mmCIF file of C-alpha atoms and ligand atoms in Angstrom:
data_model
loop_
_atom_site.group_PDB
_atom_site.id
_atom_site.type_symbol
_atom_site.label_atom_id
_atom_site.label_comp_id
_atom_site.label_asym_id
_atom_site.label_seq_id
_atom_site.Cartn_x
_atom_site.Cartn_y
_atom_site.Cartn_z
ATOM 1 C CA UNK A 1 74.017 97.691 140.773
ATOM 2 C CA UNK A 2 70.346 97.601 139.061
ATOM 3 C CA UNK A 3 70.093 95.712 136.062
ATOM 4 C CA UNK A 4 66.635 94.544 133.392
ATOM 5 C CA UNK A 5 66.355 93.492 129.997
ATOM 6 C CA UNK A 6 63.875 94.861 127.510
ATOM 7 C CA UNK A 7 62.844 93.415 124.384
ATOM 8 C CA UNK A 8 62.551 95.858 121.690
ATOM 9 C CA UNK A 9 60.116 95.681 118.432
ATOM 10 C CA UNK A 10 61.219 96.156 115.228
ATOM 11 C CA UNK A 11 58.919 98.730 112.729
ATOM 12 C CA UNK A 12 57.510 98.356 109.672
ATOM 13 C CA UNK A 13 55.983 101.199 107.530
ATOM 14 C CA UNK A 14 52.390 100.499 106.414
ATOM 15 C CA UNK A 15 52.716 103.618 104.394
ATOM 16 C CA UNK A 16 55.473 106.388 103.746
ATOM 17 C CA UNK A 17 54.957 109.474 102.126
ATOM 18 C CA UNK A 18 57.148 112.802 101.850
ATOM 19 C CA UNK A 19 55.433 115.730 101.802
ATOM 20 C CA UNK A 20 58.683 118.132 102.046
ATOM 21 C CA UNK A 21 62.178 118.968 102.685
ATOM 22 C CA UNK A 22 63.872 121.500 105.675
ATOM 23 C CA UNK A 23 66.797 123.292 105.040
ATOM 24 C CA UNK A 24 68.554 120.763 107.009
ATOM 25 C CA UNK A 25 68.614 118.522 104.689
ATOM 26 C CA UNK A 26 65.834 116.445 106.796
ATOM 27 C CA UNK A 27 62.523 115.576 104.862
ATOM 28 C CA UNK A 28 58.953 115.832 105.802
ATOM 29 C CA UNK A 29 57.452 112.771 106.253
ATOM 30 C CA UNK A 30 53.834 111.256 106.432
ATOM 31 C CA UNK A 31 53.814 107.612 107.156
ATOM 32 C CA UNK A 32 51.966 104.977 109.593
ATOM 33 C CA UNK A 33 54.992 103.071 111.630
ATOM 34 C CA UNK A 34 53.307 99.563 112.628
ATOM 35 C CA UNK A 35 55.330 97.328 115.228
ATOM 36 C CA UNK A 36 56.141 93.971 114.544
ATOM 37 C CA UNK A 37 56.977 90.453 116.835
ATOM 38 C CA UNK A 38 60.424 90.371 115.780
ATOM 39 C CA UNK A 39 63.008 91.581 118.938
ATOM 40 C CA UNK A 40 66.042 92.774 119.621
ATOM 41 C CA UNK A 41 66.987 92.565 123.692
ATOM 42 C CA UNK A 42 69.045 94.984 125.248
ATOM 43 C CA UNK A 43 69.799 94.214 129.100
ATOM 44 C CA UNK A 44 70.841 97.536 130.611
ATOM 45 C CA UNK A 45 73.029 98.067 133.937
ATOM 46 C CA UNK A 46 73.373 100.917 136.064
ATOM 47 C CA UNK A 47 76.011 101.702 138.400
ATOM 48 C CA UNK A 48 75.361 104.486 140.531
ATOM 49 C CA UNK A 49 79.272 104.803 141.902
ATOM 50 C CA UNK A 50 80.637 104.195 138.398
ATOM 51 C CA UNK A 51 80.803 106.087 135.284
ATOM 52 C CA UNK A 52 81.169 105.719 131.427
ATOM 53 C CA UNK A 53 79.482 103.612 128.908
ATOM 54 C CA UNK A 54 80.212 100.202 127.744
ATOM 55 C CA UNK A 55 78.301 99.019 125.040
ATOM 56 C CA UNK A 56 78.652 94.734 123.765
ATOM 57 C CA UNK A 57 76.504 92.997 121.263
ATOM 58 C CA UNK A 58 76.426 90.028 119.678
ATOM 59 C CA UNK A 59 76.418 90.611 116.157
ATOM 60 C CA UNK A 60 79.995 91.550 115.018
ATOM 61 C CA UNK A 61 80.399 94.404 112.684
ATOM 62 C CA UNK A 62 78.444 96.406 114.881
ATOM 63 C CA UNK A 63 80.565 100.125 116.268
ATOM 64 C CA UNK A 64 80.181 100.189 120.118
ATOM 65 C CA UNK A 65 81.098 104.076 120.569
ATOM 66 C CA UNK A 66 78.926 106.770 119.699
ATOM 67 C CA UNK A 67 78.541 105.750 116.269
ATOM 68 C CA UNK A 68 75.647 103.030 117.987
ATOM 69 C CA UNK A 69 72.639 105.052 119.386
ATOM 70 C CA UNK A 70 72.270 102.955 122.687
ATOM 71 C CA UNK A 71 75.604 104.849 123.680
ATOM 72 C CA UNK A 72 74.618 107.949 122.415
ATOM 73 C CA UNK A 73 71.132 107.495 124.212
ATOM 74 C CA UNK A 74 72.511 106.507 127.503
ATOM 75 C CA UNK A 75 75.196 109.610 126.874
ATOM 76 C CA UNK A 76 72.195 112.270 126.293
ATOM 77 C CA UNK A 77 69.572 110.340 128.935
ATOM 78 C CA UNK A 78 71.993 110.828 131.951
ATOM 79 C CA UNK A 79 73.010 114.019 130.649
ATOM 80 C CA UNK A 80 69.662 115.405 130.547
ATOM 81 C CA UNK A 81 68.370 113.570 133.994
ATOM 82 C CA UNK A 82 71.732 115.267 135.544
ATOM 83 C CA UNK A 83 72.861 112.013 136.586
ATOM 84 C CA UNK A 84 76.564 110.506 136.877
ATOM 85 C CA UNK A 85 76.771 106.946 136.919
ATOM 86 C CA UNK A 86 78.072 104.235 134.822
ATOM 87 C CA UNK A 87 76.504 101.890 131.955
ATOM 88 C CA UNK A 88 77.057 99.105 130.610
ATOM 89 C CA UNK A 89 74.615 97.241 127.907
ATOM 90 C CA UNK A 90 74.866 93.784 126.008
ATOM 91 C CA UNK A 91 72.793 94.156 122.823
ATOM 92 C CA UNK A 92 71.422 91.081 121.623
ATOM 93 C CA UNK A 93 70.301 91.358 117.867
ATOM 94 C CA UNK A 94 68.077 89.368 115.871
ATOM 95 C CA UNK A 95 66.618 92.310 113.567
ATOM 96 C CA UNK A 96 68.343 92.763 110.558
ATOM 97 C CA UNK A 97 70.766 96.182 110.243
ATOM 98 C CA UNK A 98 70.505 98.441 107.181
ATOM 99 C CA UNK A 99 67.362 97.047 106.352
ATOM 100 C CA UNK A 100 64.623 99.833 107.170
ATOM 101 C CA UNK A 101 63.013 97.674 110.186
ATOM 102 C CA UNK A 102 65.000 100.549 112.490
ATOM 103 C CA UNK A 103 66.856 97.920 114.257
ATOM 104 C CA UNK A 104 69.797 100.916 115.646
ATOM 105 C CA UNK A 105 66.815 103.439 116.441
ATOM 106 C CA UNK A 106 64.425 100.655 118.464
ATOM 107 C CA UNK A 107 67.953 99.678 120.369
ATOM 108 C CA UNK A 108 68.417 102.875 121.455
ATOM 109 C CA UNK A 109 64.724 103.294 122.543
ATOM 110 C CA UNK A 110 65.403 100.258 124.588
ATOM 111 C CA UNK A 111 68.142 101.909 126.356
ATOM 112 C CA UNK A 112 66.144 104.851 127.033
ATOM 113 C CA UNK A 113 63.335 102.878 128.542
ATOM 114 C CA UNK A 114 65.354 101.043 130.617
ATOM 115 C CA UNK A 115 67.337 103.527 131.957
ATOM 116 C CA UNK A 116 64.414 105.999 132.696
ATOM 117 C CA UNK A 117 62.650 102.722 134.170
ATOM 118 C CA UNK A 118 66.273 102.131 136.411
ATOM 119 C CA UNK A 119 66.185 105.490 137.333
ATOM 120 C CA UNK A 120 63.042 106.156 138.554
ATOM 121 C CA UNK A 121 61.643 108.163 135.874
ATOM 122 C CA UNK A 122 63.512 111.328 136.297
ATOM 123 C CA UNK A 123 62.727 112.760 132.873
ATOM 124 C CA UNK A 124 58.641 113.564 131.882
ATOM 125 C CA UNK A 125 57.296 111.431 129.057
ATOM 126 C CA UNK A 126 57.727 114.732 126.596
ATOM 127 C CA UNK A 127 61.411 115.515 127.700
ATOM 128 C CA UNK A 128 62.045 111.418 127.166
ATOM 129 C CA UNK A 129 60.371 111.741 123.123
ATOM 130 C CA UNK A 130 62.835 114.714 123.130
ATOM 131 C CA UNK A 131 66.148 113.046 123.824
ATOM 132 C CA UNK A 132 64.805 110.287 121.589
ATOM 133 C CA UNK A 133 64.124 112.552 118.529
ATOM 134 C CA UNK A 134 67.763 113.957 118.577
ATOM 135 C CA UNK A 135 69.102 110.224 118.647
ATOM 136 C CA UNK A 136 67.770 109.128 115.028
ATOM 137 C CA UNK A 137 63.779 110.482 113.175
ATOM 138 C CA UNK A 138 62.472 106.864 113.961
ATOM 139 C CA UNK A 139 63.573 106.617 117.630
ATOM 140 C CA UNK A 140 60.304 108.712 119.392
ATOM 141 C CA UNK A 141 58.214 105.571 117.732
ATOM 142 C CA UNK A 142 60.147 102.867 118.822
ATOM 143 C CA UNK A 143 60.005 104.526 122.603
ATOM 144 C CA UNK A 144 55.972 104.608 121.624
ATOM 145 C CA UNK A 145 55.377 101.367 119.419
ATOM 146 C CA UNK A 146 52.287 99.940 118.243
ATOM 147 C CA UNK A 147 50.374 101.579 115.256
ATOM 148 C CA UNK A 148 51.291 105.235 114.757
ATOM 149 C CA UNK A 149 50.760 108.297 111.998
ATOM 150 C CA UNK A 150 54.330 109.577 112.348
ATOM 151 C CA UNK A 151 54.895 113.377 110.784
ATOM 152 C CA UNK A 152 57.504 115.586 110.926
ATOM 153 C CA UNK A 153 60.613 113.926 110.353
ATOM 154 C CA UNK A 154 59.189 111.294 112.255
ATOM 155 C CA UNK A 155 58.719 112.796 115.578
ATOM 156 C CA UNK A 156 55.241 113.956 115.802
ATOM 157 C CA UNK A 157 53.491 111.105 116.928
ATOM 158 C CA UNK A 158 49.602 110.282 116.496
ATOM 159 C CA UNK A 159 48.472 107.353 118.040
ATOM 160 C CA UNK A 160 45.685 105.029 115.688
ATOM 161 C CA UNK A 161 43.349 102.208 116.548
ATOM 162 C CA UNK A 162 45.680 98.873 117.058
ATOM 163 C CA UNK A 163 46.149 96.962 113.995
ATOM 164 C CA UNK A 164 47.469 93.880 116.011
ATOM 165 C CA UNK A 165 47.745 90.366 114.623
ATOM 166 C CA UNK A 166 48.229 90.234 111.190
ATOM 167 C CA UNK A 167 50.310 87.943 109.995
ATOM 168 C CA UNK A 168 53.098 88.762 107.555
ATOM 169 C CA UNK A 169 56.441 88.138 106.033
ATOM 170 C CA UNK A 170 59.890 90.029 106.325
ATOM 171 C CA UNK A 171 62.116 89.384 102.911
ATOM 172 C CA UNK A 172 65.512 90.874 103.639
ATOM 173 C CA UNK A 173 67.904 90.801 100.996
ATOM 174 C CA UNK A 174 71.326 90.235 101.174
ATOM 175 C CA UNK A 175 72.399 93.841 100.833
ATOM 176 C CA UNK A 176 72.128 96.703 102.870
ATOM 177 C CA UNK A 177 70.582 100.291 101.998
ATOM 178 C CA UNK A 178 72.044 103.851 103.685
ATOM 179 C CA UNK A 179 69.023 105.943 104.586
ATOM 180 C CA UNK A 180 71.201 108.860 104.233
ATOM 181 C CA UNK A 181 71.863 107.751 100.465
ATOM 182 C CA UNK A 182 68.340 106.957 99.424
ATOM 183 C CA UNK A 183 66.467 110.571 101.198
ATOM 184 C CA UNK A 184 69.538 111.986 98.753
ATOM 185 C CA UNK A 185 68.270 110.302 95.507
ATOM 186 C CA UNK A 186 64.832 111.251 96.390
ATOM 187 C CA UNK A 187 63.254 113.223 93.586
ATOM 188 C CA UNK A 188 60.683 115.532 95.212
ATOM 189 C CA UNK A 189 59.288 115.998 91.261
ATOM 190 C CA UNK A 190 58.848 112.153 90.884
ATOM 191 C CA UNK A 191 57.950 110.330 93.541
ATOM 192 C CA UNK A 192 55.798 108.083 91.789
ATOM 193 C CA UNK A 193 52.622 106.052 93.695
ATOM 194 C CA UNK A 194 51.555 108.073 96.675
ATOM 195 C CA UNK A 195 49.828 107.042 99.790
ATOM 196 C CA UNK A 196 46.295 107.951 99.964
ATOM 197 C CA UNK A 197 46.229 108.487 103.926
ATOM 198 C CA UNK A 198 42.341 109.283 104.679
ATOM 199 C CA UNK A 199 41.862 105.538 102.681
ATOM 200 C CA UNK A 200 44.644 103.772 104.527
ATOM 201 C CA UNK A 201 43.447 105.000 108.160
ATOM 202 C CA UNK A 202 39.996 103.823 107.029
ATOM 203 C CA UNK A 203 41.620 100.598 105.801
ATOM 204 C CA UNK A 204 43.280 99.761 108.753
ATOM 205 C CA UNK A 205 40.552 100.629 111.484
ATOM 206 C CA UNK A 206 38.767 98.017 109.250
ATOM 207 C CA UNK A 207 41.285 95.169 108.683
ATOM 208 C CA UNK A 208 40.540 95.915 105.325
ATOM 209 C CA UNK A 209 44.069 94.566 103.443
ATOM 210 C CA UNK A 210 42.772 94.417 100.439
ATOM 211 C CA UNK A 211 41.873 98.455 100.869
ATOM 212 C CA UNK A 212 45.372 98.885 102.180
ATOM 213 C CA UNK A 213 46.764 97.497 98.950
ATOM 214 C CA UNK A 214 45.238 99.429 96.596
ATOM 215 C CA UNK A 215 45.761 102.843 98.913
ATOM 216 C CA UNK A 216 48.974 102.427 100.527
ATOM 217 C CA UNK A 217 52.719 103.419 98.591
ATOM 218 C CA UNK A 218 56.281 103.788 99.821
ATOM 219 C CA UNK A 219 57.237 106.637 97.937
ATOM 220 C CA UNK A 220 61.621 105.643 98.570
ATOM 221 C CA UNK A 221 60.366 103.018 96.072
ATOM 222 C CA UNK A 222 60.940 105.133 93.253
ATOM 223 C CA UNK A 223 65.005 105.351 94.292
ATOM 224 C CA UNK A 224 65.374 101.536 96.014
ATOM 225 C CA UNK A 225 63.820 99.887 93.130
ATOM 226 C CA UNK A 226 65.188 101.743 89.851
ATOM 227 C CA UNK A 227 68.208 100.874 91.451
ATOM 228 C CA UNK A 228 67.703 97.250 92.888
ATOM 229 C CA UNK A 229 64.867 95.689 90.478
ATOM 230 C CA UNK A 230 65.005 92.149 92.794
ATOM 231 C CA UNK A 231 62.828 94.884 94.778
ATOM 232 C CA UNK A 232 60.205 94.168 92.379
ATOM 233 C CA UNK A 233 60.516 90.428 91.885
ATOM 234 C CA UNK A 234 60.420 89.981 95.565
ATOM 235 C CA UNK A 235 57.282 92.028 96.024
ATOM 236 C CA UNK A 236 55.890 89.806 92.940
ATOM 237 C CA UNK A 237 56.978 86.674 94.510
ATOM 238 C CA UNK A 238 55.134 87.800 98.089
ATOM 239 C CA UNK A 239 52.519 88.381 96.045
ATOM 240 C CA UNK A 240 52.207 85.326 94.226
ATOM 241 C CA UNK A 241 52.407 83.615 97.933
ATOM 242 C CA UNK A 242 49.265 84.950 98.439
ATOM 243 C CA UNK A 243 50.159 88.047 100.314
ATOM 244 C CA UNK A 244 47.665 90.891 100.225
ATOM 245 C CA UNK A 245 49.753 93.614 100.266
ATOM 246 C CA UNK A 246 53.583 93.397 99.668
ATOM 247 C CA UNK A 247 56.087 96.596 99.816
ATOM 248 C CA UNK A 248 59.293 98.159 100.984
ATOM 249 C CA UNK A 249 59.694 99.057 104.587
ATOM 250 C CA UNK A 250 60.954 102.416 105.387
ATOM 251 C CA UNK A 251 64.547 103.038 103.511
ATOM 252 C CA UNK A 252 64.712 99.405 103.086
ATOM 253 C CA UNK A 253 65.500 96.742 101.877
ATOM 254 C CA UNK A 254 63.206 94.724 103.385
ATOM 255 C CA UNK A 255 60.294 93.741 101.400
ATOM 256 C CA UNK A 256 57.186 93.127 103.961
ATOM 257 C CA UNK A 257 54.094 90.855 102.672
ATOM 258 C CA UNK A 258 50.864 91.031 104.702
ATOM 259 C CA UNK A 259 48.541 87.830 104.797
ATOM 260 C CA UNK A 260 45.047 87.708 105.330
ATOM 261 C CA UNK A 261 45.408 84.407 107.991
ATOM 262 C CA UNK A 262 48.395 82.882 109.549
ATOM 263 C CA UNK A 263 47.982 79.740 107.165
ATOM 264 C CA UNK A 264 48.578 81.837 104.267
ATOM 265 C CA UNK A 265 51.552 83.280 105.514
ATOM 266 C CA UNK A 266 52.817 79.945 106.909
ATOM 267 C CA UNK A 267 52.138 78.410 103.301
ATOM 268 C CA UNK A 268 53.567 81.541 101.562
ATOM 269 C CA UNK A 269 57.084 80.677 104.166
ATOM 270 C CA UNK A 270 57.319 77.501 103.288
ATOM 271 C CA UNK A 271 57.281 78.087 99.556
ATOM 272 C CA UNK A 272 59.267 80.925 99.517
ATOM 273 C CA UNK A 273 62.367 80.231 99.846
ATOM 274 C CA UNK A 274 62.603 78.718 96.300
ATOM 275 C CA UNK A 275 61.370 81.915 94.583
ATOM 276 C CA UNK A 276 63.350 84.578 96.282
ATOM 277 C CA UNK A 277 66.542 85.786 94.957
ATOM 278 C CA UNK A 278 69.481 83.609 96.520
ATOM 279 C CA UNK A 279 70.595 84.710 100.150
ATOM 280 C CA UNK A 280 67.433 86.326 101.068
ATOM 281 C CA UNK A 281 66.402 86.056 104.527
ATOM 282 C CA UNK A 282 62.897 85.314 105.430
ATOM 283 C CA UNK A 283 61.639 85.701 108.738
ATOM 284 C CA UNK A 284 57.835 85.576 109.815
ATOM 285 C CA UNK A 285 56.014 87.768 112.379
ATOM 286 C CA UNK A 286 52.810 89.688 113.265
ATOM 287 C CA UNK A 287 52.060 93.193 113.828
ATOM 288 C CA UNK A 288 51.758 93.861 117.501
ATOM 289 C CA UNK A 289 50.935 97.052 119.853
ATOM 290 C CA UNK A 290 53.742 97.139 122.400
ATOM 291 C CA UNK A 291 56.507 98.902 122.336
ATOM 292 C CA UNK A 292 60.262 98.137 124.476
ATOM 293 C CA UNK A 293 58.284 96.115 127.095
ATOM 294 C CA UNK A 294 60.582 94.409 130.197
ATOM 295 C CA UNK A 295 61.303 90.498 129.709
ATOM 296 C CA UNK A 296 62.993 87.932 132.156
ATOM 297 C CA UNK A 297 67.294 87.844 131.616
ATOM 298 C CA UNK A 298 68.920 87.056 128.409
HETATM 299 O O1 C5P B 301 67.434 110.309 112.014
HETATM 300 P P1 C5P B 301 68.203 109.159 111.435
HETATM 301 O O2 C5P B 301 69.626 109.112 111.915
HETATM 302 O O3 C5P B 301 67.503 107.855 111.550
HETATM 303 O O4 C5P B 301 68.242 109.464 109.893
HETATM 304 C C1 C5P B 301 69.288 109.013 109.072
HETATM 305 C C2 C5P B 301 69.390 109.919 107.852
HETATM 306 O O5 C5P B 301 68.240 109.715 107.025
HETATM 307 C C3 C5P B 301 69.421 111.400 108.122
HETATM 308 O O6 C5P B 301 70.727 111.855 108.363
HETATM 309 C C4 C5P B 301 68.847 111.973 106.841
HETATM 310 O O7 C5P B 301 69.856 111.986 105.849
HETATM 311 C C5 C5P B 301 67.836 110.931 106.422
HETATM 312 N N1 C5P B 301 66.468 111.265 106.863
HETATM 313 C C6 C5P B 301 65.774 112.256 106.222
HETATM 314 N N2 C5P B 301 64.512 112.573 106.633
HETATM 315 C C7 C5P B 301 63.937 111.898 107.656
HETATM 316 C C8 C5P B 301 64.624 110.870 108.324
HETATM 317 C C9 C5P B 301 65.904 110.569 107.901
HETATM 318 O O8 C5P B 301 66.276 112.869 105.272
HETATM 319 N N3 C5P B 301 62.718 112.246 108.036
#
């Protein structure tokens, strides 16, 4: 019996644009995927006389079949490495779910890493992104991490200059959003704000945040907020904190504020709390450039 623990980023999108749609049903996507110091832990164990999966978390509410994408990525990884043996994994969750940080999708690239690390590697790097990209769009970043132009549906992967150690905010509110249901609002013909991309790149190889605000848009925007305007008043209220930039992460909800210093941000927490809508949760964090990285036990 082999066993480790990873510790898995969550994401936040610096940008997200949509540029098309496949027949599929799947949408073309341009956005920069930034990881941030806020971690899930998934302790992985392989049994090379057993079989089957058993997945356990913490957080209730959570499915543990192949609804969750750890046991659909342990399913595919030993499938395609031609392996029989058993798993089991204890989740341990502190990112939000539903709330466009891709909490489910960095889980499962936890698994994958582990296993692939428990197993000697038996897949190449390329074959790995592939089993990733059939578990969920956002899953070949999380296996990648750091900051990241992601096109395609999210699976074609270009690595950019680290944009490490900026402080920031996470406002989750107490609802949940179905990525499913907000790609199917999407209104190609309206998207409002776009991303400017040449700017943003140029913004962050610079630090620039001030350049990022005026060049960066979420374009799901124009379906969360129409129809949940505390969107708006919690982007105004990061704002007014003295955040630089403030916007939706992916699908959201969550509402990320970036801060110039860690004494803004730490200011902008402690005041906050008082001018969010009620049962928002606020959690600070930094960017950072690793992705599932190994960690003692549990
Ligand atoms: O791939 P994942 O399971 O994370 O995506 C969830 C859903 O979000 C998809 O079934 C699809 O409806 C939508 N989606 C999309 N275009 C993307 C990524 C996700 O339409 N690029």
């Amino acid at each position: 019996m082999q066993s480790l623990t990873v510790a898995v980023p969550a994401k936040i999108n610096l940008s997200l644009d949509v540029v098309g749609r496949r027949a599929d049903g799947y949408h073309l996507l341009q956005s920069i995927m930034q990881s941030v110091s806020l971690y899930d832990e998934v302790y992985v164990e392989l049994d090379r006389q057993g079989q089957g999966i058993i997945l356990l978390c913490d957080r209730p509410g959570i499915p543990l079949d192949d609804r969750n994408t750890c046991y659909r990525a342990a399913g595919q990884f030993l499938a395609q490495a031609g392996l029989m043996a058993g798993v089991r994994i204890f989740l341990h969750k502190r990112i939000p779910e539903a709330a466009g940080l891709a909490g489910g999708s960095s889980d499962a690239a936890g698994v994958l890493y582990a296993l692939s690390e428990l197993c000697d590697h038996p897949l190449s790097l390329a074959r790995l992104q592939g089993v990733a990209a059939r578990i969920g769009a956002d899953v070949p970043f999380c296996l990648q991490g750091g900051t990241v132009l992601c096109e395609g549906i999210g699976e074609a992967l270009t690595p950019l200059p680290p944009f490490t150690g900026v402080p920031l905010l996470l406002v989750k509110p107490d609802f949940g959003l179905s990525t499913p249901w907000v790609f199917r609002q999407l209104n190609l013909a309206s998207l409002g704000l776009r991303p400017d991309h040449p700017a943003i790149q140029a913004a962050l190889a610079a630090f620039d945040l001030e350049g990022l605000a005026v060049s960066t848009a979420n374009v799901l925007e124009s379906v969360s907020i129409p129809a949940h305007p505390e969107l708006s008043l919690i982007k105004q209220a990061l704002h007014e904190a003295g955040a630089t930039v403030a916007m939706m992460s992916g699908s959201g909800p969550t509402v990320f504020g970036l801060f110039a210093n860690s004494q803004l941000r730490d200011a902008a927490q402690a005041v906050l709390p008082a001018r969010l809508p009620p049962r928002c949760q606020l959690l600070a964090a930094e960017t950072v450039s690793l992705g599932p990285h190994l960690t003692g036990n549990i």
